Short mmCIF file of C-alpha atoms in Angstrom, two decimals:
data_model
loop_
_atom_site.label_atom_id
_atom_site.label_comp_id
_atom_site.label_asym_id
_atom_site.label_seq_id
_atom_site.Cartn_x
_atom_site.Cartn_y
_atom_site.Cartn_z
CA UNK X 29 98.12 136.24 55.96
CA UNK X 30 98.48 133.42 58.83
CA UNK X 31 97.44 130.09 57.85
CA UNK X 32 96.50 127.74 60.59
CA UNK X 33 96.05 124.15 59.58
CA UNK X 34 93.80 123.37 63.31
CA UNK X 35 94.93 119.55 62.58
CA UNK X 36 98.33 119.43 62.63
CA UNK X 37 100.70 117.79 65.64
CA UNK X 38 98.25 116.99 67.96
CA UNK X 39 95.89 118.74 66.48
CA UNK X 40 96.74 122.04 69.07
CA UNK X 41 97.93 124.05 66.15
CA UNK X 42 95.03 126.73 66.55
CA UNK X 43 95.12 126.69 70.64
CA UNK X 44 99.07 127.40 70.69
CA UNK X 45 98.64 130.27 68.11
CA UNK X 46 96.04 131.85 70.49
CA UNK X 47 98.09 130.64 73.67
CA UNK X 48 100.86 131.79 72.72
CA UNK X 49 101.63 133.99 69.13
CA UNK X 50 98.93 136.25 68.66
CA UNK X 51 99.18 138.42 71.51
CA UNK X 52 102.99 138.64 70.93
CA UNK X 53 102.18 139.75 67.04
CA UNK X 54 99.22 142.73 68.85
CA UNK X 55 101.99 143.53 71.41
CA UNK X 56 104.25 144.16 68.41
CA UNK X 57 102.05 145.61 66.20
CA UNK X 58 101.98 143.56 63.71
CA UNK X 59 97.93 142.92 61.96
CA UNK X 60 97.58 139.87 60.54
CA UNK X 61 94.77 138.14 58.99
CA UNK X 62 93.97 134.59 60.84
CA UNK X 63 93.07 131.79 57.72
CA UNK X 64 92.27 128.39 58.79
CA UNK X 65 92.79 126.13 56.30
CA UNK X 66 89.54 123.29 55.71
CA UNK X 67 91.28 120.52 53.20
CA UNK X 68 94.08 118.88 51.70
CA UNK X 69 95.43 121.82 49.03
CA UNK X 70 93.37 124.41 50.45
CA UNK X 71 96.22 126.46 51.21
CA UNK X 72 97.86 125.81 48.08
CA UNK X 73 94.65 126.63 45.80
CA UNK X 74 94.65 129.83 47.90
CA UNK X 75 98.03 131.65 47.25
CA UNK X 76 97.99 130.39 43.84
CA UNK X 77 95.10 132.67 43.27
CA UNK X 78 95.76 135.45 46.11
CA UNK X 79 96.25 138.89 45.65
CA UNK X 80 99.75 138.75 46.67
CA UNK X 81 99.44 142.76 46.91
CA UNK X 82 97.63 142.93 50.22
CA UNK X 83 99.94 140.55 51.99
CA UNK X 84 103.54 141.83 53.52
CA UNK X 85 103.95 138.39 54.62
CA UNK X 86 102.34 134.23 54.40
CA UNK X 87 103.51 132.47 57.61
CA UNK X 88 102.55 129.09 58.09
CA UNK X 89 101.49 127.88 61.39
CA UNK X 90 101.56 124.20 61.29
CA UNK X 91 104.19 121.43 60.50
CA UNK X 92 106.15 121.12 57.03
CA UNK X 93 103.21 119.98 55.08
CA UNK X 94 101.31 123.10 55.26
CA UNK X 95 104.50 125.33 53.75
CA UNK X 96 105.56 122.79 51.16
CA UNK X 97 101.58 123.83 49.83
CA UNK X 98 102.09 127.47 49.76
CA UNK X 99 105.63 127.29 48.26
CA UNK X 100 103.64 125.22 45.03
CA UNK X 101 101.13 127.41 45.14
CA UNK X 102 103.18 130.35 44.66
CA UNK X 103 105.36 128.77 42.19
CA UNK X 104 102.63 127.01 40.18
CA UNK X 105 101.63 131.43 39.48
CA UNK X 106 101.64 133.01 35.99
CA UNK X 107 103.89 135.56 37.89
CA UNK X 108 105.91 133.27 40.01
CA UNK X 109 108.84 134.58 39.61
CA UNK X 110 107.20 137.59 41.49
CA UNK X 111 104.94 135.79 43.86
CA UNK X 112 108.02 133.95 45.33
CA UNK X 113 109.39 136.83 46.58
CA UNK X 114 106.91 137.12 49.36
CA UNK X 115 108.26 136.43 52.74
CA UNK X 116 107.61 133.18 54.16
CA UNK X 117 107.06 132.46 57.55
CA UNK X 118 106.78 129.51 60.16
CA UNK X 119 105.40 129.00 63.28
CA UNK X 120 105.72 125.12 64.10
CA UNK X 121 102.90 123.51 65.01
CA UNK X 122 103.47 119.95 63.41
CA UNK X 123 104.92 117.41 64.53
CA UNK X 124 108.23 117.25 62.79
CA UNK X 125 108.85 121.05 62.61
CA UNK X 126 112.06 121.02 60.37
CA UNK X 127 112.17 123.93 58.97
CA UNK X 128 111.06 126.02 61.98
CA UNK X 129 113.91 123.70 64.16
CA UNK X 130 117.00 124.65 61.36
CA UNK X 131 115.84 128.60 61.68
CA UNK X 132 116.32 128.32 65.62
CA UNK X 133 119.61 126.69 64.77
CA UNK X 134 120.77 128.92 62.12
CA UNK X 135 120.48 131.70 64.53
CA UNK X 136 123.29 130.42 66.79
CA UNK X 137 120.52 129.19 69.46
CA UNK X 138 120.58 126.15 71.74
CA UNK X 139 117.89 123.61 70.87
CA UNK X 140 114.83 123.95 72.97
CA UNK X 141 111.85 122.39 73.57
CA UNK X 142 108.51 122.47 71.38
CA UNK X 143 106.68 125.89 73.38
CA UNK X 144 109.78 127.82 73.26
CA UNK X 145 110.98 126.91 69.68
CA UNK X 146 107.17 128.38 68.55
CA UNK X 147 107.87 132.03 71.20
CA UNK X 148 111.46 132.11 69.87
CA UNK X 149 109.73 131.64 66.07
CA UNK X 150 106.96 133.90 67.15
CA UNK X 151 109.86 136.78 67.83
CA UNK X 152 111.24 136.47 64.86
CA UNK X 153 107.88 136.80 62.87
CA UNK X 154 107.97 140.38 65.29
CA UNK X 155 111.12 141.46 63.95
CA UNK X 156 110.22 140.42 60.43
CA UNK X 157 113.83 139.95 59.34
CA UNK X 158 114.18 138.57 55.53
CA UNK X 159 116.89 135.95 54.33
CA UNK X 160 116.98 134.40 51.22
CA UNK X 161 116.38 130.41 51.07
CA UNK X 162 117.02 127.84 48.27
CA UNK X 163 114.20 125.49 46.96
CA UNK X 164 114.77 122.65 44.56
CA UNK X 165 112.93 121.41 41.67
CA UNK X 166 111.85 117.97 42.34
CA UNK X 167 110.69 116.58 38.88
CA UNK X 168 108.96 112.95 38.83
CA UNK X 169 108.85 111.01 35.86
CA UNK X 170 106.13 107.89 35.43
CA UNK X 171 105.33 109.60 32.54
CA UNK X 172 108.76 110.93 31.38
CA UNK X 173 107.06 112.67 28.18
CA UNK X 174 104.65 114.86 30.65
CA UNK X 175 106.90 114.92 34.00
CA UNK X 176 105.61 116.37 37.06
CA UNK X 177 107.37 118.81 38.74
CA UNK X 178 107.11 120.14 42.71
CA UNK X 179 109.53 122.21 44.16
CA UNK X 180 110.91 121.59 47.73
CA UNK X 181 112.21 122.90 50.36
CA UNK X 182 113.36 120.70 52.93
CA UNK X 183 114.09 117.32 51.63
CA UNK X 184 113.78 114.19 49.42
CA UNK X 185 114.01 110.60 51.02
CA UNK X 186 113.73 107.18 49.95
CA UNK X 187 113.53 104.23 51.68
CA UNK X 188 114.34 103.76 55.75
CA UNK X 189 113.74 107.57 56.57
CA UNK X 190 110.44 108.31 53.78
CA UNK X 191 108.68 105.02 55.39
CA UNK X 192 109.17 106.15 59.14
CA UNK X 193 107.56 109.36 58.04
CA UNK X 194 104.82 107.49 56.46
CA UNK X 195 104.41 104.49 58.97
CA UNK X 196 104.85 107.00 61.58
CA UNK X 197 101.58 108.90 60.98
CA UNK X 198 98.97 106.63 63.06
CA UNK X 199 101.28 107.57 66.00
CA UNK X 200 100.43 110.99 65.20
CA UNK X 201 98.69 111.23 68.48
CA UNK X 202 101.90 111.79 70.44
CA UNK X 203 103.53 114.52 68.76
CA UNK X 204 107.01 114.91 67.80
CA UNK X 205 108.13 111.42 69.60
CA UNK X 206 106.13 109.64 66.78
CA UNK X 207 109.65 109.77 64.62
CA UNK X 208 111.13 107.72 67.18
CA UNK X 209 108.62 105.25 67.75
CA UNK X 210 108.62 104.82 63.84
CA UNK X 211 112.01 104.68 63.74
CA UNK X 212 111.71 101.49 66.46
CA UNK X 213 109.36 99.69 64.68
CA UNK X 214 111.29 99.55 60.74
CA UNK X 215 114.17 98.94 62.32
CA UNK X 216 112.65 95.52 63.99
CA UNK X 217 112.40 94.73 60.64
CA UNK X 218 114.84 96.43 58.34
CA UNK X 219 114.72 96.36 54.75
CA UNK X 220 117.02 96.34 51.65
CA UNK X 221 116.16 99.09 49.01
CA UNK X 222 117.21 98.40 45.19
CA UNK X 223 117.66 101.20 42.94
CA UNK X 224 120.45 103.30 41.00
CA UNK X 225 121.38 107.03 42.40
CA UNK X 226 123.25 109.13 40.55
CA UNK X 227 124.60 113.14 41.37
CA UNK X 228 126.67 116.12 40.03
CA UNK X 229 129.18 116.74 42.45
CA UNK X 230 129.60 120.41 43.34
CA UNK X 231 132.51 121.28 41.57
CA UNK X 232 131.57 119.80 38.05
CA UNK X 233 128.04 121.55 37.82
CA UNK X 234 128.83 123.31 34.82
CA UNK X 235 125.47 124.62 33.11
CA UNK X 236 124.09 122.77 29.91
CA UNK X 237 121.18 124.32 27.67
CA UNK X 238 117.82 123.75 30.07
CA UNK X 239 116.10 120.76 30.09
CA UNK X 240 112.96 121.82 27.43
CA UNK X 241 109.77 122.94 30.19
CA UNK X 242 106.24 121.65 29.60
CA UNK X 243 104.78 124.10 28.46
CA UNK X 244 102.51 123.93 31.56
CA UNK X 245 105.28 124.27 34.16
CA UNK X 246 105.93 127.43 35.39
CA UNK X 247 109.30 128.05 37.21
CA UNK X 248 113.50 128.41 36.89
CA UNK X 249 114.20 126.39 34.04
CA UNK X 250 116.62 123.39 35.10
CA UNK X 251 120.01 123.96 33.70
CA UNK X 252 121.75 120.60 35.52
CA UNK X 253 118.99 118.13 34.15
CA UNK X 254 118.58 115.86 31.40
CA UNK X 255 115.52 114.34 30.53
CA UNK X 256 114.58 111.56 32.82
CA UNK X 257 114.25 109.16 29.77
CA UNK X 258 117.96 109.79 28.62
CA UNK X 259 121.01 109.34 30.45
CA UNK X 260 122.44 111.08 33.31
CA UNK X 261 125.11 113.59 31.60
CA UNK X 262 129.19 112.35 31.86
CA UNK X 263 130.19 114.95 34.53
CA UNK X 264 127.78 112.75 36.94
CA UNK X 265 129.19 110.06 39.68
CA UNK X 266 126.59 107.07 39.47
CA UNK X 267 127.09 105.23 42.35
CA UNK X 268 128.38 101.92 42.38
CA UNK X 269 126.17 100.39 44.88
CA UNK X 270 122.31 99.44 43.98
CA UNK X 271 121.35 97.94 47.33
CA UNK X 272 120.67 100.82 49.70
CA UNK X 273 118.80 101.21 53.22
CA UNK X 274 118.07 105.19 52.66
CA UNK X 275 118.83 108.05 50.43
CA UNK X 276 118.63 111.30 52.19
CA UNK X 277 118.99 114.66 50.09
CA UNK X 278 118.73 117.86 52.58
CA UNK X 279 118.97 121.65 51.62
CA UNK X 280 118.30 122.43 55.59
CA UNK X 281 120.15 121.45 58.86
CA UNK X 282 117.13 119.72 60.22
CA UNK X 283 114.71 117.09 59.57
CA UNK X 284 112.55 117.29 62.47
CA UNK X 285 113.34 118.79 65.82
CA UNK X 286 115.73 116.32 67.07
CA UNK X 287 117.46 115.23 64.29
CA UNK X 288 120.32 117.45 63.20
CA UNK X 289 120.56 115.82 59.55
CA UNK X 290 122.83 118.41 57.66
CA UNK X 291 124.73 119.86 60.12
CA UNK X 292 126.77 121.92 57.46
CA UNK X 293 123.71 122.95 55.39
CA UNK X 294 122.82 126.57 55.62
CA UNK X 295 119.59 128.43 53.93
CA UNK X 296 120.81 129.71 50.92
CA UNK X 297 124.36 127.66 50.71
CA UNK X 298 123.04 126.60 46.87
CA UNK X 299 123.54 122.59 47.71
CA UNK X 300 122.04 119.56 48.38
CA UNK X 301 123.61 117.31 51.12
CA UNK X 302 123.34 113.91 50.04
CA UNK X 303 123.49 111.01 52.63
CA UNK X 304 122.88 107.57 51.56
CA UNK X 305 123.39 104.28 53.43
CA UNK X 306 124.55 101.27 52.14
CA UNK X 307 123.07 97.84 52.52
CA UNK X 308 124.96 95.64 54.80
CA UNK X 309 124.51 98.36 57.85
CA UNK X 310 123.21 96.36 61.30
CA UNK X 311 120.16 97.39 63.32
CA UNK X 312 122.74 98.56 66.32
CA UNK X 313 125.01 100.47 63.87
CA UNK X 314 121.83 102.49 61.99
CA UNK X 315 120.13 102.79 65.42
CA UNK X 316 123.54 104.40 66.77
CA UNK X 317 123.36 106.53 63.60
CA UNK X 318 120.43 107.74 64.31
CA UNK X 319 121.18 108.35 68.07
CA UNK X 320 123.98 110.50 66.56
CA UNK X 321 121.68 112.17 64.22
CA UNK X 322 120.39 114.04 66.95
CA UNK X 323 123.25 115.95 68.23
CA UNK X 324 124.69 116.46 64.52
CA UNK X 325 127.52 113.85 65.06
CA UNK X 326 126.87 111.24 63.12
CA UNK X 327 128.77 111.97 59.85
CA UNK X 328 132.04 112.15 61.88
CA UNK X 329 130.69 108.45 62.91
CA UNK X 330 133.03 106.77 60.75
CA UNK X 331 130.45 104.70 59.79
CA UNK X 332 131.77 102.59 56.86
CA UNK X 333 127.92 101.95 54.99
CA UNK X 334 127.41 105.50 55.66
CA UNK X 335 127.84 108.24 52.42
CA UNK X 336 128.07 111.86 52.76
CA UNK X 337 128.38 114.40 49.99
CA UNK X 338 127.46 117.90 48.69
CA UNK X 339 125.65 118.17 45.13
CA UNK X 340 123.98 120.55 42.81
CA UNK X 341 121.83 117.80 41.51
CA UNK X 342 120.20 113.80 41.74
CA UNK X 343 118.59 111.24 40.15
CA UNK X 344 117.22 107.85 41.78
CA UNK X 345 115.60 105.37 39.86
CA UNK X 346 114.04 102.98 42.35
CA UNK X 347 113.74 99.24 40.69
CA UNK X 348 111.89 97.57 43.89
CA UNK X 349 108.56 97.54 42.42
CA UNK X 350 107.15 98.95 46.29
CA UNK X 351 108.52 102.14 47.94
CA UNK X 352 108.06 105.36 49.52
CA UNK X 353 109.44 108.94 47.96
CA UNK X 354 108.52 111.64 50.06
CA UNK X 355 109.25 115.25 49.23
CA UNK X 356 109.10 117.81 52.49
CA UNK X 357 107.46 114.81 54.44
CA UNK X 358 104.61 114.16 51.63
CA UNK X 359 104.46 110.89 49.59
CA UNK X 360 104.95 111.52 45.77
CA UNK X 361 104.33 109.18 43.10
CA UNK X 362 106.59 106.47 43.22
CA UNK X 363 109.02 105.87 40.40
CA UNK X 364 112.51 107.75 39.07
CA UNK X 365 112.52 111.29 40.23
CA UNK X 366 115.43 114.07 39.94
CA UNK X 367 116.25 117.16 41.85
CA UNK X 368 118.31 120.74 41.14
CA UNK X 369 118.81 122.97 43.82
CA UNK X 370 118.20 126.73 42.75
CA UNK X 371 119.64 128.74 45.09
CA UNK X 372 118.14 131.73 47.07
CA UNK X 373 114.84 131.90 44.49
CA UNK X 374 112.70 131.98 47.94
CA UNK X 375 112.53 134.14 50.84
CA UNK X 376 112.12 133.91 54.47
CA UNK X 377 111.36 135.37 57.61
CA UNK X 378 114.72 134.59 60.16
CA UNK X 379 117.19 136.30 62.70
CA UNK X 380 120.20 136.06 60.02
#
């Protein structure tokens, strides 16, 4: 099943399938089943009630948003466990195209430009090769008696990076280079973000009894988290700091095409690279950050507000009373949220 989302980037997501993937997929054989998706949650609503029999394969041809959908969708299943097992694929036709741009990178390729990162995804939807991936379990907690729970594949952000992805979207218009003209505009006026963050390094994530599911959840159960109404557990680091310009957790190399967030992440590695930035940063330090972002070079920066680190799990409680979380690129509710990483539940169509 290929679901085309005919709004995304541009909104040239259904022209460059035609243009340029579907006579590579004939050429190779492959039959596929064209879906174009009409809504918000459409695709989501979809695979959550699909006959996952009659399908080899869901690829995605669109940006992030359109996969972070199906992933819910097939986690959100009775038989999830099962469902998840399908191979994923992605064709990028969004605008920020981060998953699509680590795959091209994970197979030991130079970075290219938007056309030839979809033919070199398109070729490796033809060869149909299956890695595993890790997704985390994003749980967010305004209500923390009835949590809500998402699981992600890509990222979680707060502050400086979630609102460029937000602010960005009314320069939607020009593609991929509305990052950067997002990124231009909140830095002219930067702002201070006031929370707590707290993580479980790598080497203490020892396993605890599972936080107790709703019984409405479906999914792993979360063997790292607490409640968020208690305490994070004494194994955790809380950070010191509480004034913050962005918190950055990654489980891929990429957050869009140009910017090379995590160089050391890898799909299934079973972590979550945290980068946060401290208050006190100035506008030609971040910018240069950022700058350095795209060739993968800016954690050997030596950037003294900047914070790298590998973890199994996080929790953020924002206390500004005004924010942006985004999950994959999609505003969530705003409020404390916590992530696990569960490695390798997912799988994926890649060269590795």
């Amino acid at each position: 099943m290929l679901l085309v989302n005919p709004h995304s980037g541009k909104g040239q997501a259904l022209s460059l399938f035609t243009g340029h993937v579907q006579r590579m997929l004939n050429e190779a054989g492959v039959p596929h089943t064209l879906v174009i998706t009409e809504r918000q949650n459409h695709a989501r609503e979809l695979v959550r009630e699909a006959d996952l029999s009659k399908w080899g394969a869901l690829v995605i041809m669109s940006g992030d948003g359109l996969l972070f959908e199906v992933v819910n969708g097939l986690m959100e299943r009775e038989d999830w466990e099962e469902a998840i097992q399908t191979p994923l694929g992605i064709l990028p036709g969004g605008s920020g195209n981060a998953l699509a741009a680590s795959i091209h990178h994970y197979s030991g390729a130079q970075p290219v430009s938007s056309e030839e990162l979809l033919v070199s995804c398109g070729f490796l939807l033809c060869k149909g090769l299956v890695s595993r991936m890790d997704l985390a379990s994003v749980h967010l907690g305004s209500s923390p008696s009835n949590p809500t729970r998402l699981f992600s594949f890509l990222s979680l952000a707060w502050g400086f990076v979630a609102d460029v992805d937000v602010e960005s979207e009314k320069y939607r218009h020009v593609g991929a280079a509305r990052f950067t003209m997002g990124t231009l505009v909140r830095l002219a006026s930067l702002r201070v973000y006031k929370g707590r963050l707290a993580y479980l390094p790598v080497d203490e994530a020892k396993k605890r009894e599972p936080m107790s599911a709703n019984a409405t959840l479906t999914g792993p159960p979360d063997s790292l988290l607490v409640p968020l109404d208690q305490p994070v557990p004494s194994d955790w680091v809380i950070v010191p700091e509480e004034d913050f310009v962005l918190m950055l957790a990654m489980y891929q190399s990429h957050l869009a095409k140009d910017l090379y967030a995590a160089p050391d992440s890898t799909l299934d590695d079973g972590l979550i690279h945290l980068i946060y930035v401290r208050a006190g940063i100035s506008r030609t330090a971040l910018l240069r950050l950022f700058l350095a972002m795209e060739k993968g070079t800016h954690l050997a920066n030596n950037c003294p507000h900047l914070v790298y680190t590998r973890v199994r799990a996080l929790r953020l409680e924002p206390y500004s009373s005004k924010g942006v979380i985004t999950v994959d690129g999609e505003v969530v509710e705003y409020g404390p949220v916590q992530a696990q990483v569960h490695g390798g539940i997912a799988r994926l169509i890649t060269r590795l």
